[in-house]
Amino acid sequence: DVVMTQSPLSLAVTLGQPASISCRSSRSLVHNNGNTYLSWFQQRPGHSPRRLIYQVSNRDSGVPDRFSGSGSGTEFTLKISRVEAEDVGVYYCMQGTHWPSWTFGQGTKVEIK
Amino acid sequence: EVQLLESGGALVQPGGSLRLSCAASGFSISSYAMSWVRQAPGKGLEWVSVISYSGDDTYYGDSVKGRFTISRDNSRDTVYLQMNSLRAEDTAIYYCAKVPYGDYANAFDIWGQGTMVTVSS
């Protein structure tokens, strides 16, 4: 299985300041078709996961534009340009390139400083 | 509104069985592959199983292969997870999640609220 490794595992951010989460995969996530299938999910406290980003940088409907994804190959980043109180939660990266064995990162907990 | 509603979670003894259900509303599941993802208490997300839109193809994670069976009833817009030979390490919230049309690689665009399974004597 492809191992996904996130860093940091915990992040305390001042309101209005940027935040950045890194995700590395043990194998390239470039599919045979040339696309890269890396998604980001947000899980607010007490809630189900919600997909924010798919295919590295595409925002899902309704996701604020302060969230952005980037990266290629084996290294990816989720950035929040200005953290708001509602952004508190755990963020997971997930690879879909090597389905049917989808794998998630360990999660990064974002809290307000 | 597109929604998934899981049910069937319970406290069960090791070695026991349980069947989870996931009912869709706001859309018909007949065109979509559907999946189960679980989360042990205080832990991260683990993919469990997926079933194609027709039910012809099913896949399982190594930790549940041979013990769990996924199925679907498109006429009822419902997906099931039959769990046998349950172990303590199967204790988790089980989420149902939808796969976008024909796009397994970009899976899990919609999630249910989850149902809790506890395996303990």
Short mmCIF file of C-alpha atoms in Angstrom, two decimals:
data_model
loop_
_atom_site.label_atom_id
_atom_site.label_comp_id
_atom_site.label_asym_id
_atom_site.label_seq_id
_atom_site.Cartn_x
_atom_site.Cartn_y
_atom_site.Cartn_z
CA ASP A 1 0.00 0.00 0.00
CA VAL A 2 1.01 3.59 -0.57
CA VAL A 3 1.91 5.27 2.73
CA MET A 4 0.84 8.88 3.20
CA THR A 5 2.81 10.95 5.72
CA GLN A 6 1.60 14.34 6.93
CA SER A 7 3.47 17.05 8.78
CA PRO A 8 3.10 18.65 11.16
CA LEU A 9 0.66 16.47 13.11
CA SER A 10 -0.50 19.47 15.07
CA LEU A 11 -0.62 23.17 14.23
CA ALA A 12 -1.64 26.18 16.33
CA VAL A 13 -2.40 29.26 14.25
CA THR A 14 -3.39 32.83 15.08
CA LEU A 15 -6.70 33.93 13.56
CA GLY A 16 -6.14 35.63 10.22
CA GLN A 17 -2.69 34.09 9.76
CA PRO A 18 -1.78 31.49 7.12
CA ALA A 19 -1.39 27.77 7.73
CA SER A 20 0.32 25.08 5.69
CA ILE A 21 0.13 21.28 5.87
CA SER A 22 2.49 18.95 4.04
CA CYS A 23 1.68 15.48 2.71
CA ARG A 24 4.18 13.02 1.24
CA SER A 25 3.46 9.73 -0.48
CA SER A 26 5.72 6.66 -0.53
CA ARG A 27 5.14 6.28 -4.28
CA SER A 28 4.45 8.71 -7.08
CA LEU A 29 0.80 9.66 -7.35
CA VAL A 30 1.00 10.34 -11.09
CA HIS A 31 -1.51 8.00 -12.73
CA ASN A 32 -0.92 6.24 -16.05
CA ASN A 33 -3.35 8.77 -17.57
CA GLY A 34 -1.10 11.67 -16.51
CA ASN A 35 -3.39 12.95 -13.76
CA THR A 36 -2.50 13.08 -10.07
CA TYR A 37 -5.14 11.98 -7.59
CA LEU A 38 -4.49 13.60 -4.23
CA SER A 39 -7.41 14.85 -2.14
CA TRP A 40 -7.73 16.80 1.10
CA PHE A 41 -10.46 16.31 3.69
CA GLN A 42 -11.50 18.42 6.66
CA GLN A 43 -13.05 16.89 9.78
CA ARG A 44 -14.43 19.43 12.20
CA PRO A 45 -14.83 18.30 15.83
CA GLY A 46 -17.77 15.92 16.15
CA HIS A 47 -18.46 15.89 12.41
CA SER A 48 -17.94 13.63 9.43
CA PRO A 49 -15.09 14.23 7.01
CA ARG A 50 -15.75 16.66 4.16
CA ARG A 51 -13.76 16.74 0.95
CA LEU A 52 -12.15 20.13 0.28
CA ILE A 53 -9.78 19.50 -2.61
CA TYR A 54 -9.47 16.81 -5.28
CA GLN A 55 -6.88 16.13 -7.95
CA VAL A 56 -4.28 18.20 -6.06
CA SER A 57 -5.78 21.65 -6.53
CA ASN A 58 -9.49 21.53 -7.44
CA ARG A 59 -11.77 22.94 -4.76
CA ASP A 60 -15.09 21.22 -4.11
CA SER A 61 -18.27 23.21 -4.42
CA GLY A 62 -18.80 25.58 -1.50
CA VAL A 63 -15.20 25.44 -0.27
CA PRO A 64 -13.86 28.93 0.51
CA ASP A 65 -11.09 30.16 -1.76
CA ARG A 66 -8.79 30.64 1.24
CA PHE A 67 -8.13 26.88 0.87
CA SER A 68 -5.69 25.90 -1.85
CA GLY A 69 -3.82 22.75 -2.81
CA SER A 70 -0.59 22.31 -4.69
CA GLY A 71 2.17 19.80 -5.35
CA SER A 72 3.22 17.04 -7.67
CA GLY A 73 4.71 13.55 -7.71
CA THR A 74 5.11 12.64 -4.06
CA GLU A 75 4.90 16.00 -2.27
CA PHE A 76 1.76 18.01 -1.70
CA THR A 77 0.61 21.00 0.35
CA LEU A 78 -2.68 22.32 1.67
CA LYS A 79 -2.65 26.04 2.46
CA ILE A 80 -5.16 28.15 4.32
CA SER A 81 -4.45 31.77 3.45
CA ARG A 82 -6.14 33.29 6.50
CA VAL A 83 -7.31 30.91 9.21
CA GLU A 84 -10.81 31.44 10.58
CA ALA A 85 -12.37 29.95 13.72
CA GLU A 86 -14.47 27.53 11.63
CA ASP A 87 -11.27 25.99 10.19
CA VAL A 88 -10.48 24.23 13.48
CA GLY A 89 -10.37 20.47 13.01
CA VAL A 90 -8.28 17.66 11.58
CA TYR A 91 -7.13 17.66 7.96
CA TYR A 92 -6.33 14.48 6.03
CA CYS A 93 -4.69 13.92 2.68
CA MET A 94 -5.68 10.85 0.67
CA GLN A 95 -4.31 9.23 -2.46
CA GLY A 96 -6.69 7.78 -5.05
CA THR A 97 -4.18 7.05 -7.82
CA HIS A 98 -3.57 3.52 -6.63
CA TRP A 99 -7.20 2.53 -6.06
CA PRO A 100 -8.79 0.20 -5.02
CA SER A 101 -6.54 0.74 -2.05
CA TRP A 102 -7.16 4.32 -1.01
CA THR A 103 -4.89 5.47 1.79
CA PHE A 104 -5.05 8.47 4.11
CA GLY A 105 -2.43 10.44 5.97
CA GLN A 106 -2.42 10.35 9.79
CA GLY A 107 -4.18 13.70 10.01
CA THR A 108 -3.07 17.19 11.08
CA LYS A 109 -4.91 18.87 13.93
CA VAL A 110 -5.40 22.61 13.41
CA GLU A 111 -6.28 24.75 16.39
CA ILE A 112 -6.37 28.44 17.18
CA LYS A 113 -3.49 29.91 19.15
CA GLU B 1 -30.24 17.80 -0.47
CA VAL B 2 -27.88 14.91 -1.09
CA GLN B 3 -27.49 12.85 2.07
CA LEU B 4 -26.25 9.49 3.30
CA LEU B 5 -27.65 8.02 6.51
CA GLU B 6 -25.93 5.07 8.16
CA SER B 7 -27.57 2.80 10.69
CA GLY B 8 -27.06 -0.54 12.38
CA GLY B 9 -24.15 0.23 14.66
CA ALA B 10 -24.20 -1.49 18.04
CA LEU B 11 -22.21 -3.14 20.82
CA VAL B 12 -21.34 -6.70 19.79
CA GLN B 13 -19.19 -9.42 21.33
CA PRO B 14 -15.93 -10.57 19.72
CA GLY B 15 -16.66 -13.17 17.09
CA GLY B 16 -20.13 -11.77 16.51
CA SER B 17 -21.80 -10.32 13.43
CA LEU B 18 -23.47 -7.07 12.49
CA ARG B 19 -25.00 -5.56 9.35
CA LEU B 20 -24.70 -1.86 8.64
CA SER B 21 -26.96 0.02 6.25
CA CYS B 22 -26.44 3.27 4.34
CA ALA B 23 -29.54 4.90 2.88
CA ALA B 24 -29.22 7.65 0.31
CA SER B 25 -31.58 10.56 -0.10
CA GLY B 26 -31.63 13.39 -2.60
CA PHE B 27 -30.10 11.20 -5.31
CA SER B 28 -30.22 7.69 -6.70
CA ILE B 29 -27.22 5.50 -5.92
CA SER B 30 -27.76 3.38 -9.04
CA SER B 31 -25.16 5.32 -11.05
CA TYR B 32 -22.50 5.49 -8.36
CA ALA B 33 -19.97 3.25 -6.71
CA MET B 34 -20.28 3.39 -2.94
CA SER B 35 -17.78 2.76 -0.17
CA TRP B 36 -17.29 2.31 3.56
CA VAL B 37 -14.54 4.11 5.49
CA ARG B 38 -13.96 3.67 9.22
CA GLN B 39 -12.36 5.64 12.03
CA ALA B 40 -11.26 4.00 15.27
CA PRO B 41 -11.74 6.14 18.41
CA GLY B 42 -9.26 9.02 18.36
CA LYS B 43 -7.59 7.68 15.21
CA GLY B 44 -7.43 8.45 11.51
CA LEU B 45 -9.42 7.28 8.50
CA GLU B 46 -9.16 3.78 7.02
CA TRP B 47 -10.78 2.68 3.78
CA VAL B 48 -12.77 -0.55 4.27
CA SER B 49 -14.61 -1.56 1.11
CA VAL B 50 -16.12 -0.35 -2.18
CA ILE B 51 -18.81 -1.68 -4.51
CA SER B 52 -19.36 -0.75 -8.16
CA TYR B 53 -22.59 0.89 -9.28
CA SER B 54 -23.96 -2.44 -10.51
CA GLY B 55 -22.66 -4.50 -7.60
CA ASP B 56 -20.60 -6.66 -9.95
CA ASP B 57 -17.28 -5.55 -8.53
CA THR B 58 -16.29 -5.37 -4.87
CA TYR B 59 -12.98 -4.63 -3.16
CA TYR B 60 -11.83 -4.84 0.44
CA GLY B 61 -9.03 -3.59 2.63
CA ASP B 62 -6.63 -6.27 3.85
CA SER B 63 -7.78 -5.91 7.46
CA VAL B 64 -11.37 -6.95 6.66
CA LYS B 65 -10.95 -9.23 3.63
CA GLY B 66 -12.73 -12.56 4.13
CA ARG B 67 -14.78 -11.24 7.08
CA PHE B 68 -16.78 -8.31 5.67
CA THR B 69 -19.12 -8.29 2.65
CA ILE B 70 -20.42 -5.19 0.90
CA SER B 71 -23.65 -5.28 -1.09
CA ARG B 72 -26.27 -2.92 -2.45
CA ASP B 73 -29.96 -2.67 -3.34
CA ASN B 74 -30.33 0.05 -5.94
CA SER B 75 -34.13 -0.18 -5.78
CA ARG B 76 -33.92 0.89 -2.14
CA ASP B 77 -30.98 3.31 -2.65
CA THR B 78 -29.21 1.44 0.13
CA VAL B 79 -25.74 -0.02 0.61
CA TYR B 80 -24.91 -2.66 3.22
CA LEU B 81 -21.85 -3.89 5.07
CA GLN B 82 -22.13 -7.38 6.56
CA MET B 83 -19.47 -7.77 9.23
CA ASN B 84 -18.64 -11.26 10.54
CA SER B 85 -16.02 -12.60 12.96
CA LEU B 86 -15.75 -9.18 14.55
CA ARG B 87 -12.63 -8.27 16.53
CA ALA B 88 -11.88 -5.58 19.09
CA GLU B 89 -9.84 -3.75 16.46
CA ASP B 90 -12.97 -3.36 14.31
CA THR B 91 -14.31 -0.90 16.90
CA ALA B 92 -14.85 2.33 14.98
CA ILE B 93 -17.26 4.81 13.48
CA TYR B 94 -18.22 3.47 10.06
CA TYR B 95 -18.89 6.06 7.39
CA CYS B 96 -20.61 5.51 4.09
CA ALA B 97 -19.12 7.55 1.26
CA LYS B 98 -20.05 8.13 -2.36
CA VAL B 99 -17.72 7.80 -5.35
CA PRO B 100 -18.23 10.42 -8.08
CA TYR B 101 -19.67 9.08 -11.33
CA GLY B 102 -17.13 6.78 -12.94
CA ASP B 103 -14.31 8.45 -11.01
CA TYR B 104 -12.90 6.03 -8.45
CA ALA B 105 -9.62 7.93 -8.19
CA ASN B 106 -11.40 11.06 -6.94
CA ALA B 107 -13.43 9.08 -4.44
CA PHE B 108 -15.47 10.14 -1.42
CA ASP B 109 -17.14 13.40 -2.40
CA ILE B 110 -20.15 12.85 -0.08
CA TRP B 111 -20.06 11.29 3.43
CA GLY B 112 -22.70 10.16 5.87
CA GLN B 113 -22.75 11.03 9.58
CA GLY B 114 -21.43 7.60 10.59
CA THR B 115 -22.58 4.76 12.82
CA MET B 116 -20.63 3.46 15.82
CA VAL B 117 -19.61 -0.19 16.10
CA THR B 118 -18.15 -1.38 19.40
CA VAL B 119 -16.71 -4.88 19.69
CA SER B 120 -16.28 -5.82 23.31
CA SER B 121 -17.18 -8.54 25.79
#
